[in-house]
Amino acid sequence: MIKVTVWNENVHEKTNAKVAEVYPEGIHGAIAAGIAGDSFQIRTATQEQPEHGLTQEVLDDTDVLIWWGHKAHGEVADEIVNRVHQRVLDGMGLVVLHSGHFSKIFKKLMGTSCDLKWREAGEKERLWVVDPSHPIAEGIGQYFELEQEEMYGEHFDIPAPDELVFVSWFEGGEVFRSGCTYHRGQGRIFYFRPGHETYPTYYNENVLKVIANGVKWAAPVRTAKPVYGNAQPLEKLQAK
Amino acid sequence: MIKVTVWNENVHEKTNAKVAEVYPEGIHGAIAAGIAGDSFQIRTATQEQPEHGLTQEVLDDTDVLIWWGHKAHGEVADEIVNRVHQRVLDGMGLVVLHSGHFSKIFKKLMGTSCDLKWREAGEKERLWVVDPSHPIAEGIGQYFELEQEEMYGEHFDIPAPDELVFVSWFEGGEVFRSGCTYHRGQGRIFYFRPGHETYPTYYNENVLKVIANGVKWAAPVRTAKPVYGNAQPLEKLQAK
Amino acid sequence: MIKVTVWNENVHEKTNAKVAEVYPEGIHGAIAAGIAGDSFQIRTATQEQPEHGLTQEVLDDTDVLIWWGHKAHGEVADEIVNRVHQRVLDGMGLVVLHSGHFSKIFKKLMGTSCDLKWREAGEKERLWVVDPSHPIAEGIGQYFELEQEEMYGEHFDIPAPDELVFVSWFEGGEVFRSGCTYHRGQGRIFYFRPGHETYPTYYNENVLKVIANGVKWAAPVRTAKPVYGNAQPLEKLQAK
Amino acid sequence: MIKVTVWNENVHEKTNAKVAEVYPEGIHGAIAAGIAGDSFQIRTATQEQPEHGLTQEVLDDTDVLIWWGHKAHGEVADEIVNRVHQRVLDGMGLVVLHSGHFSKIFKKLMGTSCDLKWREAGEKERLWVVDPSHPIAEGIGQYFELEQEEMYGEHFDIPAPDELVFVSWFEGGEVFRSGCTYHRGQGRIFYFRPGHETYPTYYNENVLKVIANGVKWAAPVRTAKPVYGNAQPLEKLQAK
């Protein structure tokens, strides 16, 4: 059973009545409830908790971490970011959602600015599957639509993804690489675009299906821990 | 339960006493027995059977096809190759072993010559894991060795793999991209280098583990069948 | 100076008055004229010529081949396709345009069906640069528009491109990976989407700039011809 | 003409007599002299200079920065690292050599630990070309050898390279991805393995050829600066 920790900064929910209305249990609560049907063991954590709820113990007991943040990226402690970073390199899966593109942890793992275009206009988004062999697209039709979403547009300043699963079409004329996978160290990362806080995106069954698929895809595999540093030769060297 | 068909040309086993001694049940028999511990439903098929044992019914009932061929690549009927090709595009997994690099089906899927360097000198091969986040490397140490193998050396004329999992070191001075994954249509392909017919490679537990991992990785996912051809607009077009 | 051969099936121009009006010198003529400002040495070839104008001599004297075909893909002789294929593996660059996605040569190099969605409705296409570090995007803004084009939509059944340079937005609601690069053998391939025969696309300065950039990117580099086949060891092997 | 800045920490040369003997003009001096035949405009910079010789003015006037560091990575000021990072995202090419794998700038751009195995035993390295279509391999044979080098072995903790050009074979039994390319923002990065300070590696003509090729490959292209942030719709949105 995959152990999932759903992390949310949980700030909009407390400061914006509209968001509180859409997500009365918080975005983390909606996601946790929405993927509960799968065989996951789920907990949630939020930024206001001690150590942002991401103690070493919690992370060591997490197979896949889901990350939603936006307004308070800058207030996430570097020490916690470094701790999450190390856990990803050590094999923990990471699913970064929507505005998490600008989180410290995503930027640190990508090495780029992770900047993009955006617009809050409640426009239509249509996500097209461009890799129909990918497990993250399982159970999804050739595309799915979100009637109202924030627009994210190219250029998205990320490394070319190892695998590109979804590309979004926006009513206003933009496109976006919306489902991107990466391998980093022993860990795997899935970035998934949708999920502006004022829309009920995390109740959408396609969105929840993709997140659940992403969790399964990113779950750790028991590979050998790489050995680094000074190494004795495995073969006899010629004297020189 | 994943349905696996182990396909072997089964020619060396009948014409070369040494090979018959190493693989009395055929290479297909050794592989089928070797991965039987996993939760697979396994059958075998060989080239001398009607339609090479790969009727439409068999392929439709196969989740992952394992392919070993060498001496008789040219005698595989184009009709069967096309049938396997279509099944891969439709989602069947394909694990191509060793000299299968020169099979009609692998060349057709790669689009290149798939040529390489080779030498039969019974030398040592050491396979290094270069992607420790990959499920195909699960349960494998940082490297494993085969005391005697045929050498395959670069340049290996393949498209750059979507993911590179293993790189081989050879005693005689060459290197080789030994574990390569590809997505093609709805299907996924894993090429794995080891397995010369005169060595007991397919009894090696690391080799068998990698093949079993490859089967699991390549197993079909239930993604929507892509829709091609003429399409009506999803949005209202401006008159022009 | 890069030697370019612009190849066109040149069928629509002779059978469709509208196309003849748009391209009085043929699509090949328009492209040849349109990229003539760059330091290329350009010739054209068409399908009706002996050996489709692609004799061994012509191909040996070609650095980069540009390919436009549509209606008569099936009438291109396999022998010529194989000749072009070998030249690509030997280092000749190939720029495949628009409906060339379904040409024998492109399908052979890709290994997939190369199928896609399409619609002739004269709708707007907007091509976004998704890799602003790529030489093929040189001199192009963050996007450019074509007021009227045929729609090509995902899923496009190609291997994941080595590099994805452009993604198209279509008025009717689709997206498309419109600028894709591949390495095959010693050769490099650029697929570029626009160019339906009834629109003046090959007079558009952005389209021409991209094609010229693609030619420069795909031009052969003088790398060593790979050596294949049986190879002597470079290091002394241990006796066994 | 490409403007190249060769940067070297220049510490070993001053503290180790053996290194001073091999590189009397410093590693930067040897590289600058070694690639001078190409049409580059070259300057050098070293860590002990004010702002490590990498003022904003110098970086703004640099097309491609070559980086060699080892002993004093930790003493490179974060401010300078951030400045170089921004210039790479803005299009400056970066060629990272050998022990530069552990530099702050490379780790920041990769997002991983960049750790590896190593051994100083003066053993033989053989670098194989695995992508014979790549401009960085121009003029190089199918492989080249360095009689004595430090060993670097897998696992090398980097993101899978966008393109893998060289793989090294080591006498002691290891392999290494020795020539790796990356796109980051508008910039391109080439990592090249060889060059331990106690060996005359930077006088080797193959090594110098590869570095010069890397500089040409990484040279900036005049693409449009990406536009980020809030964006007005390009199409009329439906009222909702």
mmCIF file of C-alpha atoms in Angstrom, chain D:
data_model
loop_
_atom_site.group_PDB
_atom_site.id
_atom_site.type_symbol
_atom_site.label_atom_id
_atom_site.label_comp_id
_atom_site.label_asym_id
_atom_site.label_seq_id
_atom_site.Cartn_x
_atom_site.Cartn_y
_atom_site.Cartn_z
ATOM 1 C CA MET D 1 32.995 35.232 -33.692
ATOM 2 C CA ILE D 2 32.094 33.394 -30.496
ATOM 3 C CA LYS D 3 33.276 35.107 -27.302
ATOM 4 C CA VAL D 4 34.627 32.503 -24.898
ATOM 5 C CA THR D 5 35.580 32.957 -21.257
ATOM 6 C CA VAL D 6 37.685 30.129 -19.821
ATOM 7 C CA TRP D 7 37.197 30.088 -16.066
ATOM 8 C CA ASN D 8 39.469 28.149 -13.719
ATOM 9 C CA GLU D 9 39.672 28.078 -9.944
ATOM 10 C CA ASN D 10 43.473 28.023 -10.431
ATOM 11 C CA VAL D 11 44.242 26.569 -7.013
ATOM 12 C CA HIS D 12 45.990 23.262 -7.693
ATOM 13 C CA GLU D 13 48.390 25.049 -10.020
ATOM 14 C CA LYS D 14 49.598 27.188 -7.107
ATOM 15 C CA THR D 15 49.702 24.583 -4.394
ATOM 16 C CA ASN D 16 50.808 21.393 -6.136
ATOM 17 C CA ALA D 17 54.171 21.340 -7.898
ATOM 18 C CA LYS D 18 53.157 18.471 -10.129
ATOM 19 C CA VAL D 19 50.144 20.337 -11.424
ATOM 20 C CA ALA D 20 52.213 23.489 -11.903
ATOM 21 C CA GLU D 21 54.622 21.472 -13.983
ATOM 22 C CA VAL D 22 51.899 20.002 -16.173
ATOM 23 C CA TYR D 23 50.023 23.313 -16.502
ATOM 24 C CA PRO D 24 52.545 26.143 -16.129
ATOM 25 C CA GLU D 25 50.032 28.590 -17.620
ATOM 26 C CA GLY D 26 47.202 27.100 -15.592
ATOM 27 C CA ILE D 27 44.489 24.799 -16.834
ATOM 28 C CA HIS D 28 42.732 27.886 -18.194
ATOM 29 C CA GLY D 29 45.832 28.845 -20.086
ATOM 30 C CA ALA D 30 46.188 25.414 -21.632
ATOM 31 C CA ILE D 31 42.559 25.315 -22.725
ATOM 32 C CA ALA D 32 42.617 28.868 -24.066
ATOM 33 C CA ALA D 33 45.738 28.100 -26.090
ATOM 34 C CA GLY D 34 44.406 24.732 -27.175
ATOM 35 C CA ILE D 35 41.200 26.015 -28.745
ATOM 36 C CA ALA D 36 42.715 29.247 -30.066
ATOM 37 C CA GLY D 37 42.926 27.853 -33.603
ATOM 38 C CA ASP D 38 39.153 28.053 -33.887
ATOM 39 C CA SER D 39 37.472 31.350 -34.642
ATOM 40 C CA PHE D 40 36.914 32.226 -31.008
ATOM 41 C CA GLN D 41 37.624 35.421 -29.135
ATOM 42 C CA ILE D 42 38.992 34.075 -25.875
ATOM 43 C CA ARG D 43 39.642 35.495 -22.426
ATOM 44 C CA THR D 44 40.350 33.761 -19.135
ATOM 45 C CA ALA D 45 39.176 34.386 -15.599
ATOM 46 C CA THR D 46 40.158 32.841 -12.277
ATOM 47 C CA GLN D 47 38.648 32.490 -8.859
ATOM 48 C CA GLU D 48 41.096 34.762 -7.015
ATOM 49 C CA GLN D 49 40.131 37.758 -9.142
ATOM 50 C CA PRO D 50 37.596 40.297 -7.853
ATOM 51 C CA GLU D 51 34.130 38.790 -8.315
ATOM 52 C CA HIS D 52 36.046 35.679 -9.447
ATOM 53 C CA GLY D 53 36.661 37.518 -12.709
ATOM 54 C CA LEU D 54 32.997 37.099 -13.554
ATOM 55 C CA THR D 55 31.605 40.588 -13.291
ATOM 56 C CA GLN D 56 28.263 41.313 -14.899
ATOM 57 C CA GLU D 57 30.174 43.077 -17.670
ATOM 58 C CA VAL D 58 32.331 40.038 -18.391
ATOM 59 C CA LEU D 59 29.370 37.675 -18.391
ATOM 60 C CA ASP D 60 27.302 39.958 -20.583
ATOM 61 C CA ASP D 61 30.189 39.934 -23.024
ATOM 62 C CA THR D 62 30.547 36.132 -22.913
ATOM 63 C CA ASP D 63 28.842 33.792 -25.383
ATOM 64 C CA VAL D 64 30.152 30.592 -23.855
ATOM 65 C CA LEU D 65 31.687 30.084 -20.423
ATOM 66 C CA ILE D 66 34.027 27.134 -19.821
ATOM 67 C CA TRP D 67 34.208 26.048 -16.169
ATOM 68 C CA TRP D 68 36.936 24.130 -14.352
ATOM 69 C CA GLY D 69 36.875 23.884 -10.564
ATOM 70 C CA HIS D 70 37.596 21.274 -7.900
ATOM 71 C CA LYS D 71 39.215 22.122 -4.606
ATOM 72 C CA ALA D 72 37.526 25.441 -3.928
ATOM 73 C CA HIS D 73 33.927 24.929 -5.055
ATOM 74 C CA GLY D 74 32.707 26.029 -1.646
ATOM 75 C CA GLU D 75 34.515 29.350 -1.891
ATOM 76 C CA VAL D 76 32.718 30.482 -5.018
ATOM 77 C CA ALA D 77 30.355 33.228 -3.880
ATOM 78 C CA ASP D 78 26.654 32.441 -4.172
ATOM 79 C CA GLU D 79 26.074 35.835 -5.732
ATOM 80 C CA ILE D 80 28.379 34.968 -8.615
ATOM 81 C CA VAL D 81 26.796 31.552 -8.983
ATOM 82 C CA ASN D 82 23.366 33.173 -9.242
ATOM 83 C CA ARG D 83 24.695 35.623 -11.795
ATOM 84 C CA VAL D 84 26.098 32.844 -13.971
ATOM 85 C CA HIS D 85 22.871 30.870 -13.544
ATOM 86 C CA GLN D 86 20.797 33.793 -14.774
ATOM 87 C CA ARG D 87 23.099 34.304 -17.758
ATOM 88 C CA VAL D 88 22.710 30.647 -18.735
ATOM 89 C CA LEU D 89 18.914 30.930 -18.570
ATOM 90 C CA ASP D 90 19.290 34.075 -20.682
ATOM 91 C CA GLY D 91 21.196 32.202 -23.357
ATOM 92 C CA MET D 92 24.889 32.018 -22.472
ATOM 93 C CA GLY D 93 26.412 28.635 -23.260
ATOM 94 C CA LEU D 94 28.177 26.717 -20.481
ATOM 95 C CA VAL D 95 30.796 23.994 -20.880
ATOM 96 C CA VAL D 96 31.465 22.241 -17.572
ATOM 97 C CA LEU D 97 34.623 20.175 -17.375
ATOM 98 C CA HIS D 98 35.576 17.216 -15.205
ATOM 99 C CA SER D 99 35.457 18.045 -11.478
ATOM 100 C CA GLY D 100 33.162 20.932 -12.338
ATOM 101 C CA HIS D 101 30.453 18.297 -11.855
ATOM 102 C CA PHE D 102 30.504 19.275 -8.178
ATOM 103 C CA SER D 103 30.531 23.039 -8.731
ATOM 104 C CA LYS D 104 27.724 25.109 -7.276
ATOM 105 C CA ILE D 105 26.665 26.269 -10.707
ATOM 106 C CA PHE D 106 26.376 22.768 -12.195
ATOM 107 C CA LYS D 107 24.502 21.399 -9.185
ATOM 108 C CA LYS D 108 22.145 24.372 -9.272
ATOM 109 C CA LEU D 109 21.412 23.834 -12.949
ATOM 110 C CA MET D 110 20.969 20.075 -12.617
ATOM 111 C CA GLY D 111 18.911 19.969 -9.417
ATOM 112 C CA THR D 112 20.606 16.763 -8.268
ATOM 113 C CA SER D 113 23.623 15.854 -6.132
ATOM 114 C CA CYS D 114 25.874 15.355 -9.199
ATOM 115 C CA ASP D 115 27.772 12.782 -7.147
ATOM 116 C CA LEU D 116 29.761 9.945 -8.728
ATOM 117 C CA LYS D 117 32.473 7.344 -8.103
ATOM 118 C CA TRP D 118 36.105 8.306 -8.540
ATOM 119 C CA ARG D 119 39.633 6.883 -8.306
ATOM 120 C CA GLU D 120 43.034 8.405 -8.942
ATOM 121 C CA ALA D 121 45.042 5.515 -10.330
ATOM 122 C CA GLY D 122 46.327 6.775 -13.643
ATOM 123 C CA GLU D 123 44.303 4.230 -15.550
ATOM 124 C CA LYS D 124 43.227 4.123 -19.164
ATOM 125 C CA GLU D 125 39.990 5.772 -20.319
ATOM 126 C CA ARG D 126 38.404 5.116 -23.695
ATOM 127 C CA LEU D 127 35.628 7.473 -24.772
ATOM 128 C CA TRP D 128 33.118 5.993 -27.236
ATOM 129 C CA VAL D 129 30.920 8.101 -29.484
ATOM 130 C CA VAL D 130 27.342 6.904 -28.933
ATOM 131 C CA ASP D 131 25.693 9.637 -31.035
ATOM 132 C CA PRO D 132 27.520 9.902 -34.377
ATOM 133 C CA SER D 133 25.036 12.503 -35.627
ATOM 134 C CA HIS D 134 26.011 15.031 -32.969
ATOM 135 C CA PRO D 135 28.044 18.144 -33.860
ATOM 136 C CA ILE D 136 30.048 17.734 -30.663
ATOM 137 C CA ALA D 137 31.505 14.497 -32.084
ATOM 138 C CA GLU D 138 32.645 16.166 -35.288
ATOM 139 C CA GLY D 139 36.150 15.172 -36.300
ATOM 140 C CA ILE D 140 36.395 12.504 -33.596
ATOM 141 C CA GLY D 141 36.920 8.842 -34.485
ATOM 142 C CA GLN D 142 34.570 6.149 -33.236
ATOM 143 C CA TYR D 143 36.449 6.404 -29.938
ATOM 144 C CA PHE D 144 39.551 7.984 -28.481
ATOM 145 C CA GLU D 145 41.791 7.027 -25.601
ATOM 146 C CA LEU D 146 43.480 8.787 -22.727
ATOM 147 C CA GLU D 147 46.352 6.689 -21.404
ATOM 148 C CA GLN D 148 46.118 8.051 -17.884
ATOM 149 C CA GLU D 149 43.129 9.639 -16.278
ATOM 150 C CA GLU D 150 41.222 9.783 -13.053
ATOM 151 C CA MET D 151 38.285 7.371 -13.116
ATOM 152 C CA TYR D 152 34.717 8.680 -12.806
ATOM 153 C CA GLY D 153 32.128 5.906 -12.546
ATOM 154 C CA GLU D 154 28.374 5.418 -12.517
ATOM 155 C CA HIS D 155 26.026 6.061 -10.994
ATOM 156 C CA PHE D 156 26.479 9.715 -11.975
ATOM 157 C CA ASP D 157 23.621 11.533 -10.230
ATOM 158 C CA ILE D 158 22.469 13.838 -13.015
ATOM 159 C CA PRO D 159 19.148 14.214 -14.833
ATOM 160 C CA ALA D 160 19.110 11.994 -17.903
ATOM 161 C CA PRO D 161 20.924 14.147 -20.461
ATOM 162 C CA ASP D 162 18.936 15.617 -23.338
ATOM 163 C CA GLU D 163 21.592 14.070 -25.563
ATOM 164 C CA LEU D 164 24.268 11.553 -24.634
ATOM 165 C CA VAL D 165 27.310 11.906 -26.880
ATOM 166 C CA PHE D 166 30.126 9.960 -25.173
ATOM 167 C CA VAL D 167 30.305 6.964 -22.840
ATOM 168 C CA SER D 168 33.637 6.133 -21.182
ATOM 169 C CA TRP D 169 35.164 2.723 -20.568
ATOM 170 C CA PHE D 170 37.665 2.535 -17.709
ATOM 171 C CA GLU D 171 40.418 -0.019 -17.229
ATOM 172 C CA GLY D 172 39.297 -0.638 -13.658
ATOM 173 C CA GLY D 173 35.853 -1.840 -14.712
ATOM 174 C CA GLU D 174 33.575 1.206 -14.658
ATOM 175 C CA VAL D 175 31.593 3.115 -17.269
ATOM 176 C CA PHE D 176 30.538 6.783 -17.298
ATOM 177 C CA ARG D 177 28.263 9.098 -19.278
ATOM 178 C CA SER D 178 31.095 11.425 -20.295
ATOM 179 C CA GLY D 179 29.507 13.789 -22.776
ATOM 180 C CA CYS D 180 26.078 15.127 -21.837
ATOM 181 C CA THR D 181 24.042 18.018 -23.206
ATOM 182 C CA TYR D 182 21.225 19.977 -21.553
ATOM 183 C CA HIS D 183 18.912 22.833 -22.485
ATOM 184 C CA ARG D 184 18.041 25.204 -19.635
ATOM 185 C CA GLY D 185 15.999 28.319 -20.369
ATOM 186 C CA GLN D 186 17.517 29.947 -23.455
ATOM 187 C CA GLY D 187 20.911 28.431 -22.685
ATOM 188 C CA ARG D 188 22.635 25.189 -23.473
ATOM 189 C CA ILE D 189 25.060 23.229 -21.333
ATOM 190 C CA PHE D 190 27.672 20.633 -22.228
ATOM 191 C CA TYR D 191 29.286 18.482 -19.559
ATOM 192 C CA PHE D 192 32.537 16.792 -20.589
ATOM 193 C CA ARG D 193 34.277 14.424 -18.220
ATOM 194 C CA PRO D 194 38.049 14.354 -18.835
ATOM 195 C CA GLY D 195 40.631 16.565 -17.266
ATOM 196 C CA HIS D 196 42.217 15.610 -13.973
ATOM 197 C CA GLU D 197 44.736 18.241 -12.978
ATOM 198 C CA THR D 198 47.768 15.940 -12.752
ATOM 199 C CA TYR D 199 47.511 14.634 -16.317
ATOM 200 C CA PRO D 200 48.200 16.507 -19.568
ATOM 201 C CA THR D 201 44.625 15.902 -20.732
ATOM 202 C CA TYR D 202 44.060 19.467 -21.906
ATOM 203 C CA TYR D 203 46.869 19.127 -24.426
ATOM 204 C CA ASN D 204 45.206 16.099 -26.027
ATOM 205 C CA GLU D 205 43.953 17.044 -29.473
ATOM 206 C CA ASN D 206 40.765 14.995 -29.225
ATOM 207 C CA VAL D 207 39.882 16.566 -25.896
ATOM 208 C CA LEU D 208 40.518 20.041 -27.287
ATOM 209 C CA LYS D 209 38.491 19.261 -30.407
ATOM 210 C CA VAL D 210 35.548 18.161 -28.280
ATOM 211 C CA ILE D 211 35.762 21.279 -26.109
ATOM 212 C CA ALA D 212 35.858 23.496 -29.193
ATOM 213 C CA ASN D 213 32.904 21.600 -30.670
ATOM 214 C CA GLY D 214 31.065 22.019 -27.381
ATOM 215 C CA VAL D 215 31.651 25.754 -27.449
ATOM 216 C CA LYS D 216 30.252 26.006 -30.977
ATOM 217 C CA TRP D 217 27.258 23.847 -30.075
ATOM 218 C CA ALA D 218 26.501 25.880 -26.928
ATOM 219 C CA ALA D 219 26.885 29.289 -28.561
ATOM 220 C CA PRO D 220 23.768 31.425 -28.114
ATOM 221 C CA VAL D 221 21.113 31.572 -30.784
ATOM 222 C CA ARG D 222 19.114 34.761 -31.200
ATOM 223 C CA THR D 223 15.768 33.463 -30.040
ATOM 224 C CA ALA D 224 13.106 35.756 -28.638
ATOM 225 C CA LYS D 225 13.329 36.382 -24.919
ATOM 226 C CA PRO D 226 10.414 34.484 -23.375
ATOM 227 C CA VAL D 227 7.644 36.603 -21.916
ATOM 228 C CA TYR D 228 6.403 35.600 -18.490
ATOM 229 C CA GLY D 229 3.717 36.745 -16.091
ATOM 230 C CA ASN D 230 0.197 37.993 -16.502
ATOM 231 C CA ALA D 231 -1.025 37.820 -20.094
ATOM 232 C CA GLN D 232 -4.013 39.159 -21.933
ATOM 233 C CA PRO D 233 -6.007 36.658 -23.995
ATOM 234 C CA LEU D 234 -5.139 36.395 -27.679
ATOM 235 C CA GLU D 235 -8.636 35.186 -28.468
ATOM 236 C CA LYS D 236 -12.003 36.484 -27.365
ATOM 237 C CA LEU D 237 -13.193 34.601 -24.285
ATOM 238 C CA GLN D 238 -16.769 33.473 -23.873
ATOM 239 C CA ALA D 239 -18.560 35.286 -21.094
ATOM 240 C CA LYS D 240 -19.456 32.920 -18.242
#
